[in-house]
Short mmCIF file of C-alpha atoms and ligand atoms in Angstrom, two decimals:
data_model
loop_
_atom_site.label_atom_id
_atom_site.label_comp_id
_atom_site.label_asym_id
_atom_site.label_seq_id
_atom_site.Cartn_x
_atom_site.Cartn_y
_atom_site.Cartn_z
CA MET P 1436 -0.18 -0.09 -0.08
CA GLN P 1437 1.21 3.40 -0.85
CA VAL P 1438 0.26 6.35 1.77
CA MET P 1439 1.18 10.08 0.72
CA PRO P 1440 1.64 12.38 2.98
CA ASN P 1441 -1.31 14.51 1.71
CA ARG P 1442 -3.99 13.84 -0.88
CA MET P 1443 -5.47 17.00 -1.95
CA ASP P 1444 -7.55 15.34 -4.77
CA ARG P 1445 -9.17 13.31 -2.12
CA GLY P 1446 -10.60 16.73 -0.88
CA PHE P 1447 -11.94 17.41 -4.20
CA LEU P 1448 -13.31 14.31 -5.24
CA LYS P 1449 -15.57 14.28 -1.76
CA TYR P 1450 -17.20 17.44 -2.88
CA GLN P 1451 -16.56 17.20 -6.65
CA GLU P 1452 -19.86 17.92 -7.99
CA GLU P 1453 -20.29 21.32 -6.03
CA PHE P 1454 -16.94 22.25 -6.94
CA GLU P 1455 -17.45 21.73 -10.90
CA GLU P 1456 -20.94 23.47 -10.74
CA LYS P 1457 -19.50 26.62 -8.77
CA ALA P 1458 -16.36 26.82 -11.05
CA LEU P 1459 -18.41 26.60 -14.06
CA ALA P 1460 -21.16 29.24 -12.94
CA VAL P 1461 -18.08 31.63 -12.02
CA LEU P 1462 -16.51 31.40 -15.17
CA ARG P 1463 -19.81 31.84 -17.01
CA SER P 1464 -20.49 35.39 -14.94
CA GLY P 1465 -17.84 37.49 -16.64
CA ARG P 1466 -16.84 38.44 -12.92
CA TYR P 1467 -13.23 37.19 -12.03
CA VAL P 1468 -11.57 39.45 -9.63
CA LEU P 1469 -13.29 41.14 -6.32
CA GLY P 1470 -16.68 40.27 -7.32
CA PRO P 1471 -19.98 39.00 -5.71
CA GLU P 1472 -18.32 35.74 -4.73
CA VAL P 1473 -15.43 37.43 -2.93
CA GLU P 1474 -17.90 39.58 -1.00
CA ALA P 1475 -20.43 36.67 -0.08
CA PHE P 1476 -17.08 35.10 1.20
CA GLU P 1477 -15.94 37.52 3.12
CA LYS P 1478 -19.14 37.79 5.11
CA GLU P 1479 -19.09 33.96 5.43
CA PHE P 1480 -15.81 33.52 6.51
CA ALA P 1481 -16.12 36.59 8.91
CA ALA P 1482 -19.12 34.90 10.38
CA TYR P 1483 -17.57 31.34 10.57
CA VAL P 1484 -14.58 32.72 12.77
CA GLY P 1485 -16.57 35.20 14.77
CA ALA P 1486 -14.88 38.43 13.81
CA LYS P 1487 -16.98 41.67 12.54
CA TYR P 1488 -14.69 41.79 9.02
CA CYS P 1489 -12.71 39.63 6.65
CA VAL P 1490 -10.92 41.10 3.81
CA GLY P 1491 -10.07 38.39 1.05
CA LEU P 1492 -6.37 38.61 -0.19
CA ALA P 1493 -4.05 36.89 -2.45
CA SER P 1494 -2.26 34.76 0.17
CA GLY P 1495 -1.28 34.48 3.74
CA LEU P 1496 1.97 36.02 3.33
CA ASP P 1497 0.24 39.18 2.00
CA ALA P 1498 -2.08 38.72 5.05
CA LEU P 1499 1.20 39.12 7.26
CA TRP P 1500 2.76 41.94 5.56
CA LEU P 1501 -0.29 43.95 5.26
CA ALA P 1502 -1.19 43.78 8.27
CA PHE P 1503 1.83 44.88 9.79
CA ARG P 1504 1.86 47.71 7.21
CA ILE P 1505 -1.54 48.58 8.46
CA LEU P 1506 -0.67 48.50 11.97
CA GLY P 1507 2.45 51.00 10.95
CA ILE P 1508 5.12 48.55 11.78
CA GLY P 1509 8.33 49.00 9.87
CA ALA P 1510 12.01 50.00 9.85
CA GLY P 1511 13.32 50.09 13.70
CA ASP P 1512 10.37 48.27 15.23
CA GLU P 1513 10.70 44.89 16.58
CA VAL P 1514 8.15 41.95 16.40
CA ILE P 1515 7.89 39.03 18.99
CA VAL P 1516 7.13 35.72 17.13
CA GLN P 1517 7.94 32.04 18.16
CA ALA P 1518 11.47 30.85 16.66
CA ASN P 1519 9.85 27.46 15.45
CA THR P 1520 7.54 28.92 12.89
CA TYR P 1521 7.26 28.48 9.02
CA ILE P 1522 8.97 31.26 7.71
CA ALA P 1523 6.43 33.12 6.18
CA SER P 1524 5.53 34.37 9.43
CA VAL P 1525 8.97 36.15 9.79
CA MET P 1526 8.86 37.29 5.96
CA GLY P 1527 5.58 38.88 7.01
CA ILE P 1528 7.34 41.18 9.42
CA THR P 1529 10.87 41.62 7.73
CA ILE P 1530 9.24 42.62 4.17
CA ASN P 1531 7.97 45.73 6.07
CA GLY P 1532 11.51 46.36 7.45
CA ALA P 1533 10.82 45.39 11.12
CA LYS P 1534 12.98 43.12 12.91
CA PRO P 1535 12.05 39.55 14.26
CA VAL P 1536 12.66 38.97 18.08
CA PHE P 1537 12.36 35.01 18.39
CA VAL P 1538 11.24 33.23 21.18
CA GLU P 1539 11.54 29.60 22.03
CA PRO P 1540 8.47 27.20 21.57
CA ASP P 1541 6.69 25.52 24.53
CA GLU P 1542 5.93 21.81 24.70
CA TYR P 1543 3.01 22.36 22.08
CA TYR P 1544 5.19 23.83 19.30
CA ASN P 1545 3.52 27.34 20.16
CA ILE P 1546 5.21 30.39 21.57
CA ASP P 1547 6.56 29.83 25.34
CA VAL P 1548 4.55 32.60 27.28
CA GLU P 1549 6.82 32.03 29.92
CA ARG P 1550 9.84 33.34 27.94
CA LEU P 1551 7.67 36.14 26.18
CA GLU P 1552 7.91 39.13 28.74
CA SER P 1553 11.76 38.99 28.82
CA ARG P 1554 11.79 39.81 24.93
CA ILE P 1555 9.94 42.89 25.16
CA THR P 1556 11.86 46.09 24.84
CA GLU P 1557 11.40 49.86 23.82
CA ARG P 1558 11.20 48.98 20.35
CA THR P 1559 8.65 46.12 20.68
CA LYS P 1560 5.51 47.23 18.87
CA ALA P 1561 3.79 43.66 18.25
CA ILE P 1562 3.55 40.14 19.22
CA LEU P 1563 2.64 37.81 16.52
CA VAL P 1564 1.19 34.55 17.85
CA VAL P 1565 1.41 31.42 15.25
CA HIS P 1566 -1.29 28.45 16.03
CA LEU P 1567 1.17 26.09 14.64
CA TYR P 1568 -0.05 22.70 13.61
CA GLY P 1569 -3.53 23.65 13.96
CA GLN P 1570 -3.57 23.97 17.81
CA ALA P 1571 -4.31 27.29 19.50
CA SER P 1572 -1.82 29.03 21.59
CA CYS P 1573 -2.51 29.73 25.09
CA MET P 1574 -3.63 33.24 24.89
CA GLU P 1575 -4.36 35.19 28.39
CA PRO P 1576 -0.76 35.84 28.95
CA VAL P 1577 -0.20 37.26 25.34
CA THR P 1578 -3.03 39.45 25.70
CA ALA P 1579 -2.32 40.53 28.97
CA LEU P 1580 1.28 41.60 28.09
CA CYS P 1581 -0.31 43.43 24.80
CA ARG P 1582 -2.39 45.43 27.11
CA LYS P 1583 0.31 45.97 29.51
CA TYR P 1584 2.98 47.09 27.31
CA GLY P 1585 0.59 48.83 24.58
CA LEU P 1586 1.44 46.01 21.87
CA LYS P 1587 -0.40 45.05 18.85
CA LEU P 1588 -1.44 41.66 18.65
CA VAL P 1589 -1.47 39.76 15.41
CA GLU P 1590 -2.10 36.13 14.81
CA ASP P 1591 -1.02 33.70 12.10
CA CYS P 1592 -4.15 31.34 11.43
CA ALA P 1593 -2.67 29.90 8.22
CA GLN P 1594 -2.84 26.37 9.81
CA SER P 1595 -5.89 27.13 12.44
CA HIS P 1596 -8.90 27.59 10.56
CA GLY P 1597 -11.76 27.24 13.27
CA ALA P 1598 -9.50 26.21 15.97
CA CYS P 1599 -10.28 27.55 19.51
CA TYR P 1600 -8.85 28.67 22.74
CA ASP P 1601 -11.42 28.76 25.59
CA GLY P 1602 -14.35 28.50 23.06
CA GLN P 1603 -13.01 31.61 21.11
CA THR P 1604 -11.84 30.98 17.75
CA THR P 1605 -8.47 31.95 16.60
CA GLY P 1606 -7.81 35.27 14.81
CA THR P 1607 -10.41 37.09 16.99
CA PHE P 1608 -8.12 37.52 20.08
CA GLY P 1609 -5.87 40.57 18.70
CA ASP P 1610 -5.90 43.50 16.30
CA ILE P 1611 -5.70 41.27 12.84
CA GLY P 1612 -6.20 37.61 12.16
CA CYS P 1613 -4.03 36.37 8.96
CA PHE P 1614 -5.35 33.32 7.05
CA SER P 1615 -3.94 31.65 4.14
CA PHE P 1616 -6.06 29.40 1.86
CA TYR P 1617 -3.19 27.48 0.10
CA PRO P 1618 -4.41 24.29 -1.22
CA SER P 1619 -2.96 22.23 1.39
CA LYS P 1620 -4.46 24.02 4.66
CA ASN P 1621 -7.62 23.18 6.27
CA LEU P 1622 -9.73 25.34 4.18
CA GLY P 1623 -7.85 25.06 1.03
CA ALA P 1624 -8.56 26.79 -2.57
CA PHE P 1625 -7.32 25.43 -5.80
CA GLY P 1626 -4.49 27.99 -6.15
CA ASP P 1627 -3.39 30.89 -3.95
CA GLY P 1628 -5.60 32.62 -1.43
CA GLY P 1629 -5.50 34.40 2.07
CA ALA P 1630 -7.57 36.89 3.95
CA ILE P 1631 -7.67 38.83 7.16
CA VAL P 1632 -10.39 38.97 9.89
CA THR P 1633 -10.71 42.08 12.06
CA ASN P 1634 -13.36 43.69 14.45
CA GLU P 1635 -12.06 47.22 13.48
CA GLU P 1636 -14.00 48.83 10.70
CA GLY P 1637 -10.82 51.11 10.16
CA ILE P 1638 -8.32 48.38 9.74
CA ALA P 1639 -10.93 46.16 7.37
CA ALA P 1640 -11.44 49.46 5.22
CA ASP P 1641 -7.39 50.02 5.15
CA MET P 1642 -6.94 46.79 3.98
CA ARG P 1643 -9.31 47.08 0.94
CA VAL P 1644 -7.52 50.13 -0.09
CA TYR P 1645 -4.06 48.32 0.20
CA ARG P 1646 -4.73 45.12 -1.71
CA ASN P 1647 -6.29 47.03 -4.78
CA TYR P 1648 -2.71 49.29 -5.79
CA GLY P 1649 -3.52 51.63 -2.54
CA SER P 1650 -7.10 52.86 -4.26
CA GLU P 1651 -10.33 53.14 -2.93
CA LYS P 1652 -11.67 55.05 -6.07
CA ARG P 1653 -10.25 53.83 -9.49
CA TYR P 1654 -7.22 55.72 -10.59
CA TYR P 1655 -7.12 57.65 -7.23
CA ASN P 1656 -4.09 55.92 -5.47
CA LYS P 1657 -3.97 56.98 -1.53
CA VAL P 1658 -0.96 54.92 -0.53
CA VAL P 1659 1.64 52.52 -2.20
CA GLY P 1660 -0.41 49.30 -2.13
CA ALA P 1661 -0.15 45.80 -3.48
CA ASN P 1662 -1.65 43.73 -5.83
CA SER P 1663 -3.24 41.26 -3.63
CA ARG P 1664 -7.03 40.48 -4.54
CA LEU P 1665 -8.56 37.18 -4.14
CA ASP P 1666 -10.32 36.14 -7.28
CA GLU P 1667 -13.74 35.09 -7.98
CA LEU P 1668 -13.09 31.42 -8.72
CA GLN P 1669 -10.82 30.85 -5.52
CA ALA P 1670 -13.79 32.69 -3.65
CA GLY P 1671 -16.60 30.43 -4.89
CA LEU P 1672 -14.59 27.46 -4.33
CA LEU P 1673 -13.57 28.14 -0.89
CA ARG P 1674 -17.44 29.12 -0.42
CA VAL P 1675 -18.22 25.57 -1.31
CA ARG P 1676 -15.52 24.08 0.94
CA LEU P 1677 -16.56 26.54 3.97
CA GLN P 1678 -19.96 25.00 4.05
CA HIS P 1679 -18.35 21.63 4.83
CA MET P 1680 -15.68 22.62 7.28
CA GLU P 1681 -17.66 20.94 10.26
CA GLU P 1682 -17.16 17.71 8.51
CA ILE P 1683 -13.61 18.68 7.38
CA THR P 1684 -12.46 19.35 10.94
CA GLY P 1685 -14.11 16.35 12.29
CA GLU P 1686 -12.13 14.05 10.05
CA HIS P 1687 -8.78 15.70 11.02
CA ARG P 1688 -10.08 15.42 14.62
CA ARG P 1689 -11.05 11.80 14.40
CA LEU P 1690 -7.77 10.85 12.48
CA ALA P 1691 -5.67 12.93 15.06
CA ALA P 1692 -7.46 10.96 17.89
CA ARG P 1693 -6.92 7.41 16.42
CA TYR P 1694 -3.06 8.32 16.02
CA GLN P 1695 -3.29 9.32 19.35
CA SER P 1696 -4.69 6.31 21.10
CA LYS P 1697 -3.36 3.57 18.87
CA LEU P 1698 0.33 4.76 18.14
CA CYS P 1699 2.54 2.93 20.67
CA ASN P 1700 6.15 3.15 20.44
CA GLU P 1701 8.60 4.41 22.81
CA ARG P 1702 10.82 5.78 20.29
CA LEU P 1703 8.16 8.27 19.29
CA VAL P 1704 7.00 11.23 20.94
CA LEU P 1705 3.29 11.88 20.45
CA PRO P 1706 1.70 15.41 20.29
CA GLY P 1707 0.44 17.19 23.78
CA VAL P 1708 -2.88 18.13 24.02
CA ARG P 1709 -3.13 21.64 25.24
CA GLU P 1710 -5.92 22.11 27.75
CA ARG P 1711 -8.86 24.35 26.74
CA ALA P 1712 -7.39 24.18 23.37
CA ASP P 1713 -9.39 22.97 20.36
CA SER P 1714 -7.00 21.78 17.64
CA VAL P 1715 -8.03 21.33 14.25
CA TRP P 1716 -5.10 19.04 13.22
CA HIS P 1717 -3.78 20.82 10.55
CA GLN P 1718 -0.64 18.59 11.21
CA TYR P 1719 -0.19 15.59 13.01
CA VAL P 1720 3.38 16.02 14.39
CA ILE P 1721 5.48 13.39 16.23
CA ARG P 1722 9.26 13.70 17.27
CA CYS P 1723 11.55 10.89 16.61
CA GLY P 1724 15.59 10.84 17.83
CA GLU P 1725 16.16 8.72 14.80
CA ARG P 1726 14.10 10.81 12.57
CA GLU P 1727 16.13 10.20 9.19
CA ARG P 1728 16.14 6.46 9.79
CA LEU P 1729 12.30 6.44 10.59
CA MET P 1730 11.65 8.35 7.53
CA THR P 1731 13.91 5.89 5.28
CA TYR P 1732 11.71 2.82 7.00
CA LEU P 1733 8.40 4.42 6.37
CA SER P 1734 9.16 5.28 2.94
CA GLU P 1735 10.56 1.54 2.43
CA HIS P 1736 6.85 0.68 3.42
CA GLY P 1737 5.24 3.20 0.94
CA ILE P 1738 4.61 5.71 3.47
CA GLY P 1739 5.52 9.60 2.79
CA SER P 1740 5.88 11.91 5.65
CA ILE P 1741 7.01 15.60 5.69
CA ILE P 1742 9.11 17.55 8.07
CA HIS P 1743 7.39 20.82 9.16
CA TYR P 1744 10.30 22.45 9.14
CA PRO P 1745 13.90 21.11 8.94
CA ILE P 1746 15.27 24.65 9.30
CA PRO P 1747 14.01 27.32 11.54
CA PRO P 1748 14.05 30.65 10.31
CA HIS P 1749 16.96 32.01 12.37
CA LEU P 1750 19.03 29.60 10.51
CA SER P 1751 17.88 29.64 6.89
CA GLU P 1752 20.17 31.50 4.77
CA ALA P 1753 17.51 34.23 4.05
CA TYR P 1754 18.04 35.40 7.62
CA GLN P 1755 21.88 35.27 7.85
CA TYR P 1756 21.81 38.90 8.17
CA LEU P 1757 20.11 38.59 11.86
CA GLY P 1758 23.52 37.34 12.83
CA TYR P 1759 22.07 34.18 14.69
CA GLY P 1760 23.86 30.70 14.57
CA ARG P 1761 23.17 27.13 15.55
CA GLY P 1762 22.38 27.23 19.62
CA SER P 1763 20.73 30.72 19.32
CA PHE P 1764 17.32 28.55 19.75
CA PRO P 1765 18.28 25.39 20.86
CA LEU P 1766 14.69 24.04 21.60
CA ALA P 1767 13.44 25.26 18.00
CA GLU P 1768 16.44 23.63 16.60
CA GLU P 1769 16.05 20.35 18.53
CA TYR P 1770 12.22 20.47 17.38
CA ALA P 1771 13.61 21.05 13.95
CA ASP P 1772 15.72 18.09 14.06
CA THR P 1773 13.24 15.78 15.34
CA VAL P 1774 9.64 16.42 14.08
CA LEU P 1775 7.52 14.70 11.42
CA SER P 1776 4.48 14.98 10.36
CA LEU P 1777 2.39 11.81 9.39
CA PRO P 1778 -0.23 11.32 6.65
CA LEU P 1779 -3.43 12.88 7.81
CA TYR P 1780 -5.88 14.49 5.08
CA SER P 1781 -9.70 14.99 3.97
CA GLY P 1782 -10.82 11.97 2.84
CA MET P 1783 -7.78 9.37 4.41
CA THR P 1784 -9.35 6.07 4.82
CA GLU P 1785 -9.12 4.01 7.84
CA GLU P 1786 -7.44 1.09 5.97
CA GLU P 1787 -4.62 3.66 5.18
CA GLN P 1788 -4.16 4.74 8.46
CA SER P 1789 -4.28 1.36 10.14
CA PHE P 1790 -1.43 0.62 7.80
CA VAL P 1791 0.59 4.22 8.91
CA ILE P 1792 -0.10 2.90 12.67
CA ASP P 1793 0.79 -0.69 12.36
CA THR P 1794 4.24 0.34 10.45
CA LEU P 1795 5.17 2.82 12.65
CA ASN P 1796 4.48 0.67 15.87
CA ARG P 1797 6.66 -2.00 14.42
CA PHE P 1798 9.82 0.63 14.06
CA CYS P 1799 12.38 -0.73 16.27
C1 PLP V 2530 1.13 28.36 4.54
C2 PLP V 2530 1.61 29.47 5.81
C3 PLP V 2530 1.85 31.00 5.79
C4 PLP V 2530 1.77 31.46 4.16
O1 PLP V 2530 0.56 31.38 3.67
P1 PLP V 2530 0.61 31.38 1.98
O2 PLP V 2530 -0.77 31.42 1.80
O3 PLP V 2530 1.54 30.24 1.56
O4 PLP V 2530 1.54 32.85 1.48
C5 PLP V 2530 2.25 31.74 6.81
N1 PLP V 2530 2.19 31.05 8.15
C6 PLP V 2530 2.23 29.76 8.05
C7 PLP V 2530 2.08 29.36 9.64
C8 PLP V 2530 1.65 28.81 7.18
O5 PLP V 2530 1.62 27.86 7.17
#
């Protein structure tokens, strides 16, 4: 049996008729960028998240960089972010000329709130919380520090569509929640897409201006903006998927629960589940001291696995200029050296998962 790390075709085939019908309707409509589908999706996604406003964008990275841009964060400013995130979180900060200040992760792969306050300086302007792998970060200490020091709070929810902390949906704790709809995300489009959510009308209005060359009225440009518009086809297809989010998230949770209860091998560290956090299990991430041998073993048995992420941002070539080296963030580095994401996707069969579980339990 072959089990791939992800099967995006399965997520399509499940609702194939609805997707095809919608695609055809959009193609025939003559409206292709920023039209009725985008407007409807923005309303529906805002309601899903429990935020007042949603603004559709071209990608998750755009959501992050435009979020910091609109909050007025740039050269000379510092933004605190966990050291073990996907590099796009950090790029959202540095594209604006601001400096990322890294914090080690906690045992749930989120920012370690115990280490947060000591990283705040006079130049700190914001905290970027990443709800990595679909599990919400611990939020009270973060929101309390933001109040105490007058900091902005941005959430990177690219992996946490619908995930909650204390019953509140991620993306609604701070000033701006940033989402990606890259095809492999839990709420995935069939191409690139992104959005921000916010409860502040001014932020939503600014974002609408920035995403469209800085213009509110055609050919009257207020600021130097971006071309970051969500297109009608993606918005329409996202609306179809959004209607099935409960089912899709339920699948992720059932698959994760099955891994949690059936995996039994002392060489593997299973993911910790944070109290009061309701994960949507974007990834199911284990750790193994002999990861390379494990990956080879799995691949010899026809099972694909992926490392999220092998190089922490502070060690990537792109961020050499920050001046960090090996040992700067030992925990983030240890995770990078040992984490492994197991196959988990909408449409994964019980047979496929049992095969992965049995194979893993026999690894010695
Ligand atoms: C996917 C992802 C992004 C970037 O989203 P894109 O739509 O690919 O630009 C940012 N942050 C995290 C944590 C992600 O997983």
